[in-house]
Coordinates of C-alpha atoms in Angstrom, one line a residue:
Chain A
X137 CA 0.0 0.0 0.0
X138 CA 1.3 3.4 -0.9
X139 CA 0.2 5.2 2.3
X140 CA 2.4 3.0 4.4
X141 CA 5.5 4.1 2.6
X142 CA 7.9 5.9 4.8
X143 CA 7.5 9.7 4.2
X144 CA 10.8 11.0 2.7
X145 CA 12.2 14.0 1.0
X146 CA 14.1 11.7 -1.5
X147 CA 11.7 12.3 -4.3
X148 CA 13.7 12.4 -7.5
X149 CA 15.3 9.3 -8.9
X150 CA 16.9 11.0 -11.9
X151 CA 17.0 13.9 -14.3
X152 CA 18.4 13.9 -17.8
X153 CA 18.6 15.8 -21.1
X154 CA 18.9 13.7 -24.3
X155 CA 19.5 14.9 -27.8
X156 CA 17.3 13.9 -30.8
X157 CA 19.3 10.6 -31.3
X158 CA 18.7 9.6 -27.8
X159 CA 22.2 10.3 -26.7
X160 CA 22.9 11.6 -23.3
X161 CA 23.9 15.2 -23.0
X162 CA 23.6 15.4 -19.2
X163 CA 22.1 12.9 -16.8
X164 CA 22.0 12.4 -13.0
X165 CA 20.8 9.5 -11.1
X166 CA 20.2 9.9 -7.4
X167 CA 19.3 6.5 -6.1
X168 CA 22.0 3.9 -6.1
X169 CA 19.5 1.1 -6.2
X170 CA 18.1 2.4 -9.5
X171 CA 20.5 1.7 -12.4
X172 CA 23.8 1.4 -10.5
X173 CA 26.0 1.4 -13.5
X174 CA 26.3 3.8 -16.4
X175 CA 25.6 1.0 -18.8
X176 CA 22.2 0.3 -17.3
X177 CA 21.4 4.0 -17.2
X178 CA 22.2 4.5 -20.8
X179 CA 20.2 1.4 -21.8
X180 CA 17.3 2.9 -19.9
X181 CA 17.7 6.2 -21.6
X182 CA 17.6 4.5 -25.0
X183 CA 14.5 2.7 -24.1
X184 CA 12.9 5.8 -22.7
X185 CA 13.9 7.8 -25.8
X186 CA 12.4 5.1 -28.2
X187 CA 9.1 5.2 -26.3
X188 CA 8.9 9.0 -26.0
X189 CA 10.5 10.9 -28.8
X190 CA 7.7 10.7 -31.3
X191 CA 4.7 11.0 -28.9
X192 CA 4.8 14.3 -27.1
X193 CA 2.7 13.0 -24.3
X194 CA 4.2 14.4 -21.1
X195 CA 4.2 11.3 -18.9
X196 CA 5.1 7.6 -19.1
X197 CA 5.6 4.8 -16.7
X198 CA 8.6 2.7 -17.6
X199 CA 10.5 0.0 -15.7
X200 CA 9.0 0.9 -12.3
X201 CA 9.6 4.6 -12.7
X202 CA 7.2 7.4 -13.4
X203 CA 8.8 9.7 -15.9
X204 CA 7.6 13.2 -16.9
X205 CA 9.1 14.7 -20.0
X206 CA 9.1 17.6 -22.4
X207 CA 10.8 18.1 -25.8
X208 CA 12.0 21.2 -27.6
X209 CA 13.6 21.4 -31.1
X210 CA 16.3 18.8 -30.7
X211 CA 16.3 18.1 -27.0
X212 CA 14.3 16.0 -24.6
X213 CA 14.1 16.8 -20.8
X214 CA 13.2 14.0 -18.4
X215 CA 12.5 13.9 -14.6
X216 CA 12.1 10.5 -13.0
X217 CA 10.6 9.4 -9.7
X218 CA 9.2 6.3 -8.1
X219 CA 5.7 5.1 -9.2
X220 CA 4.4 6.0 -5.8
X221 CA 5.4 9.6 -6.1
X222 CA 3.0 12.5 -6.6
X223 CA 3.2 13.1 -10.4
X224 CA 2.5 16.8 -10.0
X225 CA 5.5 17.2 -7.8
X226 CA 7.6 15.6 -10.5
X227 CA 6.0 17.8 -13.1
X228 CA 6.9 20.9 -11.0
X229 CA 10.5 19.8 -11.1
X230 CA 10.5 19.2 -14.8
X231 CA 8.9 22.6 -15.4
X232 CA 11.6 24.2 -13.3
X233 CA 14.4 22.4 -15.1
X234 CA 13.0 23.3 -18.5
X235 CA 12.2 27.0 -17.6
X236 CA 15.6 27.4 -16.0
X237 CA 17.4 26.1 -19.1
X238 CA 15.2 28.3 -21.3
X239 CA 16.2 31.4 -19.3
X240 CA 19.8 30.5 -19.3
X241 CA 19.9 30.0 -23.0
X242 CA 17.8 33.1 -23.6
X243 CA 15.0 31.1 -25.2
X244 CA 17.4 29.4 -27.6
X245 CA 16.7 25.9 -26.3
X246 CA 18.7 23.6 -28.6
X247 CA 21.5 21.2 -28.4
X248 CA 24.2 23.5 -29.5
X249 CA 23.3 26.2 -27.1
X250 CA 23.1 23.7 -24.2
X251 CA 26.6 22.4 -25.0
X252 CA 28.0 26.0 -25.3
X253 CA 26.6 26.7 -21.8
X254 CA 27.2 23.3 -20.3
X255 CA 28.8 24.6 -17.2
X256 CA 25.8 26.8 -16.3
X257 CA 23.4 23.9 -17.1
X258 CA 25.4 21.6 -14.8
X259 CA 25.1 24.2 -12.0
X260 CA 21.4 24.4 -12.6
X261 CA 21.0 20.7 -12.2
X262 CA 22.9 21.0 -9.0
X263 CA 20.7 23.8 -7.7
X264 CA 17.4 22.1 -8.6
X265 CA 18.1 18.7 -7.0
X266 CA 20.6 17.7 -4.4
X267 CA 21.1 13.9 -4.1
X268 CA 17.4 13.2 -4.9
X269 CA 15.9 16.0 -2.7
X270 CA 14.2 18.9 -4.5
X271 CA 16.4 21.9 -3.5
X272 CA 14.5 24.5 -5.4
X273 CA 11.6 24.4 -7.9
X274 CA 11.4 28.1 -8.8
X275 CA 13.2 28.7 -12.1
X276 CA 13.8 32.4 -11.5
X277 CA 15.5 31.9 -8.2
X278 CA 17.6 29.1 -9.7
X279 CA 18.7 31.3 -12.6
X280 CA 19.6 34.0 -10.2
X281 CA 22.0 31.7 -8.5
X282 CA 23.6 30.1 -11.5
X283 CA 23.6 32.5 -14.4
X284 CA 26.3 34.8 -13.1
X285 CA 27.9 35.7 -16.4
X286 CA 28.3 39.4 -16.8
X287 CA 28.2 39.3 -20.6
X288 CA 26.0 42.4 -20.9
X289 CA 28.5 44.6 -22.6
X290 CA 27.3 48.1 -22.8
X291 CA 26.1 48.9 -26.3
X292 CA 28.9 51.4 -27.1
X293 CA 31.5 48.8 -26.6
X294 CA 29.9 46.0 -28.7
X295 CA 31.2 45.2 -32.1
X296 CA 28.9 45.7 -35.1
X297 CA 28.6 41.9 -35.4
X298 CA 27.4 41.6 -31.9
X299 CA 24.8 44.3 -32.3
X300 CA 23.6 42.6 -35.5
X301 CA 23.5 39.3 -33.8
X302 CA 21.3 40.5 -31.0
X303 CA 19.1 42.4 -33.3
X304 CA 18.6 39.3 -35.4
X305 CA 17.7 37.2 -32.4
X306 CA 15.2 39.7 -31.2
X307 CA 13.6 39.8 -34.6
X308 CA 13.5 36.0 -34.8
X309 CA 11.7 35.9 -31.4
X310 CA 9.3 38.5 -32.3
X311 CA 8.4 36.6 -35.4
X312 CA 8.1 33.3 -33.7
X313 CA 5.7 34.6 -31.0
Chain B
X75 CA 23.8 9.3 -50.7
X76 CA 23.7 7.8 -47.3
X77 CA 27.4 8.3 -46.8
X78 CA 27.1 11.9 -47.8
X79 CA 24.4 12.3 -45.3
X80 CA 26.4 10.7 -42.6
X81 CA 29.4 12.9 -43.4
X82 CA 27.3 16.0 -43.2
X83 CA 25.9 14.8 -39.9
X84 CA 29.4 14.2 -38.5
X85 CA 30.5 17.6 -39.7
X86 CA 27.6 19.2 -38.0
X87 CA 28.2 17.2 -34.9
X88 CA 31.9 18.2 -34.9
X89 CA 31.0 21.8 -35.3
X90 CA 28.3 21.9 -32.7
X91 CA 29.5 19.6 -30.0
X92 CA 32.8 20.9 -28.6
X93 CA 32.8 17.8 -26.3
X94 CA 32.8 15.2 -29.0
X95 CA 35.7 12.8 -29.1
X96 CA 37.3 14.0 -25.9
X97 CA 40.2 11.9 -24.7
X98 CA 40.3 11.3 -21.0
X99 CA 44.1 11.3 -20.7
X100 CA 44.5 14.5 -22.7
X101 CA 41.8 16.3 -20.7
X102 CA 43.5 15.2 -17.5
X103 CA 46.8 16.6 -18.9
X104 CA 45.1 19.9 -19.4
X105 CA 44.6 20.2 -15.6
X106 CA 48.2 21.4 -15.5
X107 CA 46.8 24.7 -16.5
X108 CA 45.3 24.9 -13.0
X109 CA 48.8 25.5 -11.6
X110 CA 49.4 28.7 -13.5
X111 CA 49.2 32.0 -11.7
X112 CA 47.2 34.1 -12.2
X113 CA 44.4 31.6 -12.9
X114 CA 42.8 31.9 -16.3
X115 CA 39.2 31.5 -15.1
X116 CA 37.6 31.0 -18.4
X117 CA 39.9 28.4 -19.7
X118 CA 40.0 26.5 -16.4
X119 CA 36.2 26.5 -16.2
X120 CA 36.1 25.0 -19.6
X121 CA 38.5 22.3 -18.6
X122 CA 36.5 21.6 -15.5
X123 CA 33.4 21.3 -17.6
X124 CA 35.1 18.8 -19.9
X125 CA 36.1 16.6 -16.9
X126 CA 32.7 16.7 -15.5
X127 CA 31.2 16.0 -18.9
X128 CA 33.4 12.9 -19.3
X129 CA 32.5 11.6 -15.9
X130 CA 28.8 12.2 -16.7
X131 CA 29.2 10.2 -19.9
X132 CA 30.4 7.3 -17.8
X133 CA 34.1 7.6 -18.2
X134 CA 35.8 5.9 -15.2
X135 CA 38.6 7.6 -13.3
X136 CA 41.1 5.6 -11.4
X137 CA 41.9 6.5 -7.8
X138 CA 45.2 8.0 -8.7
X139 CA 43.9 10.0 -11.7
X140 CA 41.0 11.3 -9.5
X141 CA 43.4 12.2 -6.7
X142 CA 45.8 14.1 -9.0
X143 CA 42.9 15.9 -10.6
X144 CA 41.4 16.8 -7.2
X145 CA 44.7 18.2 -6.0
X146 CA 45.1 20.3 -9.1
X147 CA 41.6 21.6 -8.6
X148 CA 42.4 22.8 -5.1
X149 CA 44.8 25.4 -6.7
X150 CA 41.8 27.1 -8.2
X151 CA 40.6 28.4 -4.8
X152 CA 43.0 31.3 -5.4
X153 CA 40.7 32.8 -7.9
X154 CA 37.5 34.5 -7.0
X155 CA 35.6 33.9 -10.3
X156 CA 32.1 32.9 -9.2
X157 CA 31.3 30.4 -12.0
X158 CA 34.6 28.7 -11.7
X159 CA 34.4 28.4 -7.9
X160 CA 31.0 26.8 -8.3
X161 CA 32.4 24.4 -10.9
X162 CA 35.1 23.5 -8.4
X163 CA 32.5 22.7 -5.8
X164 CA 30.8 20.4 -8.3
X165 CA 34.1 18.8 -9.1
X166 CA 34.7 18.2 -5.4
X167 CA 31.4 16.5 -5.0
X168 CA 31.9 14.4 -8.2
X169 CA 35.5 13.3 -7.3
X170 CA 35.2 12.9 -3.5
X171 CA 34.0 9.3 -3.7
X172 CA 37.0 8.3 -5.8
X173 CA 39.9 10.5 -4.8
X174 CA 41.9 10.1 -1.7
X175 CA 42.7 12.7 1.0
X176 CA 39.8 14.9 0.0
X177 CA 39.6 16.4 3.5
X178 CA 42.4 18.7 2.4
X179 CA 39.7 21.2 1.1
X180 CA 37.8 21.3 4.4
X181 CA 39.3 24.6 5.6
X182 CA 38.8 26.3 2.2
X183 CA 35.2 25.2 2.1
X184 CA 34.6 26.2 5.7
X185 CA 36.0 29.6 4.9
X186 CA 33.6 29.9 2.0
X187 CA 30.6 28.8 3.9
X188 CA 31.2 31.2 6.7
X189 CA 32.3 34.1 4.4
X190 CA 30.4 37.1 3.2
X191 CA 29.6 36.0 -0.3
X192 CA 26.2 34.4 -0.3
X193 CA 26.7 32.9 -3.8
X194 CA 29.5 30.8 -2.3
X195 CA 28.0 29.9 1.0
X196 CA 25.1 27.6 0.0
X197 CA 27.0 25.4 -2.5
X198 CA 30.1 25.4 -0.2
X199 CA 28.0 23.8 2.6
X200 CA 26.7 21.1 0.3
X201 CA 30.2 20.4 -1.1
X202 CA 31.6 20.3 2.5
X203 CA 29.1 17.8 3.7
X204 CA 30.0 15.5 0.8
X205 CA 33.5 15.2 2.1
X206 CA 32.8 15.3 5.8
X207 CA 32.9 12.1 7.8
X208 CA 31.6 11.3 11.2
X209 CA 34.7 12.4 13.1
X210 CA 35.1 15.7 11.3
X211 CA 31.5 16.6 11.7
X212 CA 32.0 17.6 15.3
X213 CA 34.4 20.3 14.1
X214 CA 31.9 21.9 11.7
X215 CA 28.8 21.3 13.8
X216 CA 28.7 24.9 15.1
X217 CA 28.7 26.3 11.6
X218 CA 26.1 23.9 10.4
X219 CA 23.7 24.9 13.2
X220 CA 24.3 28.6 12.3
X221 CA 23.7 27.9 8.6
X222 CA 20.4 26.1 9.2
X223 CA 18.9 29.2 10.9
X224 CA 20.6 31.6 8.4
X225 CA 18.3 34.2 6.9
X226 CA 19.5 33.5 3.4
X227 CA 17.1 30.9 2.1
X228 CA 19.5 28.9 -0.1
X229 CA 22.0 28.8 2.7
X230 CA 19.4 27.4 5.1
X231 CA 18.0 25.0 2.5
X232 CA 21.5 23.8 1.6
X233 CA 22.4 23.1 5.3
X234 CA 19.1 21.3 6.0
X235 CA 19.4 19.1 2.9
X236 CA 23.0 18.3 3.7
X237 CA 22.0 17.4 7.3
X238 CA 19.5 15.0 5.9
X239 CA 22.2 13.3 3.8
X240 CA 24.5 13.2 6.8
X241 CA 21.8 11.8 9.0
X242 CA 22.3 8.5 7.3
X243 CA 25.8 8.1 8.5
X244 CA 26.0 10.4 11.5
X245 CA 22.5 10.2 12.9
X246 CA 23.3 11.0 16.6
X247 CA 25.2 14.2 15.7
X248 CA 22.4 15.5 13.5
X249 CA 19.8 14.6 16.2
X250 CA 21.2 17.5 18.2
X251 CA 20.1 20.0 15.5
X252 CA 16.4 19.6 16.1
X253 CA 15.9 23.0 17.6
X254 CA 17.5 24.7 14.6
X255 CA 15.3 22.6 12.2
X256 CA 12.3 23.6 14.2
X257 CA 13.2 27.3 13.7
X258 CA 13.6 26.7 10.0
X259 CA 10.1 25.4 9.9
X260 CA 8.8 28.8 10.7
X261 CA 10.6 30.3 7.7
X262 CA 8.7 32.3 5.1
X263 CA 10.5 30.6 2.3
X264 CA 8.6 27.6 0.9
X265 CA 11.6 25.4 0.3
X266 CA 13.2 26.1 3.7
X267 CA 9.9 25.2 5.3
X268 CA 9.8 22.0 3.4
X269 CA 13.3 21.0 4.1
X270 CA 12.9 22.0 7.8
X271 CA 9.9 19.7 8.1
X272 CA 11.8 16.9 6.3
X273 CA 14.7 17.1 8.7
X274 CA 12.6 17.4 11.8
X275 CA 10.5 14.4 10.9
X276 CA 13.6 12.4 10.2
X277 CA 15.1 13.3 13.6
X278 CA 11.8 12.6 15.5
X279 CA 10.4 9.7 13.5
X280 CA 11.4 7.0 16.0
X281 CA 9.4 8.8 18.7
X282 CA 5.7 8.3 17.9
X283 CA 4.5 10.8 20.5
X284 CA 6.8 13.6 19.3
X285 CA 5.7 13.0 15.7
X286 CA 2.0 13.1 16.6
X287 CA 2.6 16.3 18.5
X288 CA 4.5 17.9 15.6
X289 CA 1.8 17.0 13.1
X290 CA -1.1 18.1 15.4
X291 CA 0.6 21.5 15.8
X292 CA 1.4 21.9 12.1
X293 CA -2.1 21.0 10.9
X294 CA -3.5 23.9 12.8
X295 CA -1.0 26.4 11.5
X296 CA -1.4 27.0 7.8
X297 CA 1.9 26.0 6.1
X298 CA 2.7 28.1 3.1
X299 CA 4.7 25.5 1.2
X300 CA 2.7 23.1 -1.0
X301 CA 5.6 20.7 -0.8
X302 CA 5.6 20.8 3.0
X303 CA 1.8 20.2 3.0
X304 CA 2.1 17.2 0.8
X305 CA 4.7 15.8 3.1
X306 CA 2.6 16.6 6.1
X307 CA -0.3 14.7 4.5
X308 CA 1.9 11.7 4.1
X309 CA 3.0 11.8 7.8
X310 CA -0.6 12.3 8.9
X311 CA -1.7 9.2 6.9
X312 CA 1.0 7.1 8.4
X313 CA -0.1 8.0 11.9
X314 CA -3.8 7.4 11.0
X315 CA -3.0 4.0 9.6
X316 CA -0.8 3.1 12.6
X317 CA -3.5 4.1 15.1
X318 CA -6.1 2.1 13.2
X319 CA -3.9 -0.9 13.1
X320 CA -3.3 -0.6 16.8
X321 CA -7.1 -0.7 17.2
X322 CA -7.4 2.7 19.0
X323 CA -8.9 4.6 16.2
X324 CA -11.2 7.5 17.1
X325 CA -13.8 8.2 14.5
X326 CA -13.3 11.9 14.5
X327 CA -9.6 12.1 14.2
X328 CA -8.4 15.7 13.7
X329 CA -5.7 14.4 11.3
X330 CA -8.4 12.9 9.1
X331 CA -10.2 16.3 9.1
X332 CA -6.9 17.9 8.1
X333 CA -6.5 15.7 5.1
X334 CA -10.0 16.5 4.1
X335 CA -9.4 20.2 4.4
X336 CA -6.5 19.8 2.0
X337 CA -8.9 18.8 -0.7
X338 CA -9.8 22.5 -0.8
X339 CA -6.2 23.7 -0.9
X340 CA -5.4 26.2 -3.7
X341 CA -2.5 24.2 -5.0
X342 CA -3.3 21.3 -7.4
X343 CA -0.4 19.3 -6.1
X344 CA -1.8 19.3 -2.5
X345 CA -5.4 18.6 -3.7
X346 CA -4.2 15.6 -5.6
X347 CA -2.0 14.4 -2.7
X348 CA -5.0 14.6 -0.4
X349 CA -7.4 12.8 -2.9
X350 CA -4.7 10.1 -3.4
X351 CA -4.4 9.7 0.4
X352 CA -8.2 9.2 0.8
X353 CA -8.1 6.5 -1.8
X354 CA -5.4 4.7 0.0
X355 CA -6.6 5.0 3.6
X356 CA -8.4 2.0 4.8
X357 CA -10.9 3.9 7.0
X358 CA -12.2 6.2 4.3
X359 CA -16.0 5.9 4.2
X360 CA -18.1 6.0 1.0
X361 CA -19.0 9.7 1.4
X362 CA -15.4 10.8 1.6
X363 CA -14.4 8.5 -1.1
X364 CA -17.0 10.1 -3.4
X365 CA -15.6 13.6 -2.6
X366 CA -12.1 12.4 -3.6
X367 CA -13.4 10.8 -6.7
X368 CA -15.3 13.9 -7.8
X369 CA -12.0 15.8 -7.5
X370 CA -10.3 13.3 -9.6
X371 CA -13.1 13.5 -12.1
X372 CA -12.4 17.2 -12.5
X373 CA -8.8 16.4 -13.2
X374 CA -9.8 14.1 -16.0
X375 CA -10.7 17.1 -18.1
X376 CA -7.5 18.9 -17.6
X377 CA -5.3 20.0 -20.5
X378 CA -2.2 18.7 -18.7
X379 CA -1.5 15.0 -19.6
X380 CA 0.2 14.5 -16.2
X381 CA -2.9 15.6 -14.3
X382 CA -5.2 13.3 -16.4
X383 CA -2.7 10.5 -15.9
X384 CA -2.5 11.0 -12.1
X385 CA -6.3 11.1 -11.9
X386 CA -6.9 7.9 -14.0
X387 CA -4.2 6.0 -12.2
X388 CA -5.8 6.8 -8.9
X389 CA -9.3 6.0 -10.1
X390 CA -7.9 2.7 -11.4
X391 CA -6.9 1.9 -7.8
X392 CA -10.3 2.9 -6.5
X393 CA -12.0 0.8 -9.1
X394 CA -10.1 -2.3 -7.9
X395 CA -11.6 -2.0 -4.4
X396 CA -14.8 -0.1 -4.7
X397 CA -16.0 -0.2 -8.4
X398 CA -19.3 1.6 -7.6
X399 CA -17.5 4.7 -6.4
X400 CA -16.0 5.2 -9.9
X401 CA -19.2 4.4 -11.8
X402 CA -20.2 8.1 -11.8
X403 CA -17.0 8.9 -13.8
X404 CA -17.6 6.3 -16.6
X405 CA -18.4 9.0 -19.1
X406 CA -15.3 10.9 -18.3
X407 CA -13.2 7.8 -18.6
X408 CA -14.7 6.9 -21.9
X409 CA -13.6 10.3 -23.1
X410 CA -10.1 9.4 -22.3
X411 CA -10.0 6.1 -24.2
X412 CA -8.7 8.0 -27.3
X413 CA -6.3 10.2 -25.3
X414 CA -3.2 11.3 -27.0
X415 CA -1.2 9.9 -24.1
X416 CA -1.2 6.1 -24.4
X417 CA -0.7 5.5 -20.8
X418 CA -3.8 7.5 -20.0
X419 CA -5.8 5.7 -22.6
X420 CA -4.7 2.3 -21.4
X421 CA -5.4 3.1 -17.8
X422 CA -8.8 4.5 -18.7
X423 CA -9.7 1.2 -20.5
X424 CA -8.6 -1.0 -17.7
X425 CA -10.5 1.1 -15.2
X426 CA -13.6 0.9 -17.4
X427 CA -13.3 -2.9 -17.6
X428 CA -13.8 -3.0 -13.8
X429 CA -16.6 -0.5 -13.6
X430 CA -18.4 -0.6 -17.0
X431 CA -21.6 -2.4 -17.6
X432 CA -23.2 -3.7 -20.8
X433 CA -25.1 -0.5 -21.3
X434 CA -21.9 1.3 -22.1
X435 CA -20.6 -1.2 -24.7
X436 CA -22.3 0.6 -27.6
X437 CA -20.8 3.9 -26.8

C-alpha cells in the first residue's frame, strides 16, 4: 500500500537531457538502487527515448519509474521518480528544469546552445536537485544563483557583429511569437 | 547518398559539439593549467566542464587519476571567479568518492561557507558535507547549526538538505540539530519550510509521540509551502494507519479532518495528494471517497496530460476496491480512451473494464 511508505524527501530518482538521437547530454541518477551502472542508465535512456521521442505525451511509466518529459527542437528533458510519487511534484521539477534552461539559453533551447553553456546547465542541475531531494523548484531563483555571467557589454563597446546578432535574435523571437 | 548524409551529420556534430571525441588522458593533462598564476578562469572553467562531462558520460577515473585531478583543482581556490568556484564545488562532489585525502579542502570550504559571499555559501555547505565524515562533523557542527537558521534561504536549505544526507551516516550528531530545524520550519521561504519539516521528521520519526505532537501542531497552522503540506499529509496518513492498526482509532480524528481540508487547498499538487491519500486510507468511508473521486473527475478534463494520468491512475486503484464509487465517472473515462497519451488511454480502458456495464458497450 502506498500510504504505508515511509515519508521521505528523497523524491527524484533521476533527471536527464537527451538529444534527438537519444544520446545523453547530461544525466544524473540519485538512487544507487536504480541503475547502479552507467551501462544500465544508458540502456534505460535509449529505451525511454524510443518510447517517448515521437509521442509528445508528457508522462510515461517505464520499468518501475514514473517519468515526466518535455521536448524542444532537438532536446528532450526528463525527470524520473518512483511510481508511488505524486506526479504533480515531479512535473513541477520538470517545469523548473525546463524553464531554467530556457532562461539560461535566452529562449534558444537547442542542443548547440546547451553544449555551449554546459557549465551553467550543470550548475542548474545541482541547484534544482541535491542527491534526490528537491532543492528549489522556482526557475527564476535558480537562474539568479547560477547564471552569473556578466556578458551584458554596454552597447557602445559592442562590435557591429554583436549588435547585428542580438538584433537578429530579437527579430527572430518577435516573429516566432 | 547515405554516406554523404552521414558525413554531413558528422560535420555538423563536430561543429556543434565541442565535447565530441574527448580523450580522458589528454583532458587530465590539461589540468596542469590549474597551476598557473594568475588563474585563467575562463579556460579553467572550460577544462572543469570537460572533466565533469566525461564523468557524466560514464568515463571511469582511477583512484590515482582522480586524486591528482582533485589536488590540481584545489589550486583554483586562489581565484574569485564565481562560476569557476561553483564548478570547483561540483568537481569536489563528483570526485570525492573516488579521490583520496579529499579532506584537504575542508578549511577552504569552511571559509567559503562562513564568508560574506552568499553565492559561495550555500553550495560550499553542500560540497563540504559531501567530504565530511563522522569524526570531522564535530568540528563543523557549530557552523552547520548557524547555517540552518541563516536568513538567506538557499544557505538554510543547503544546510538542511545536507544534514539529511549526513543523518544516514551520523545520525546521533544530526539529532542535536532539532531546535534549529524547528526554527527553519517557521521560515517564510517555501523550500526552507519543506526541508525543515523533512529534517525534523527524520530526527523525530522513531518517537511516535513527538511526531504526533508535531503533526497536530502543524495541521493547525497554515503551512505556506505546498511541498511541505504534501509531506505533512503523508505523515498524517501514516499516523492514522498506525492508530487504526493498533485498534485505538477514534472516529473523528483531527488528522483525518486535516487531510479532508487539504482537498480544498489552492494548490493542485496538494489537492491531488489529499485525494490520493483518501483513496489509499483503509478507513475512508463512501462519502469521503466520493468527494475524492469527484475531484479526480475534475482532473480528467485537464489539459495537462500529467494531471489526467494521475487522476486515472488513482481511479484505477479505487475501481479495484470499490467499483461503484467510480461508476459516476464512466463518461469521463470513456472520453479518455482515445487520449493522446497512451498510458492515460490504457489506464482508462482497464478502469472501465472494472466498472463498465453492458449498457456502455455501444458507446
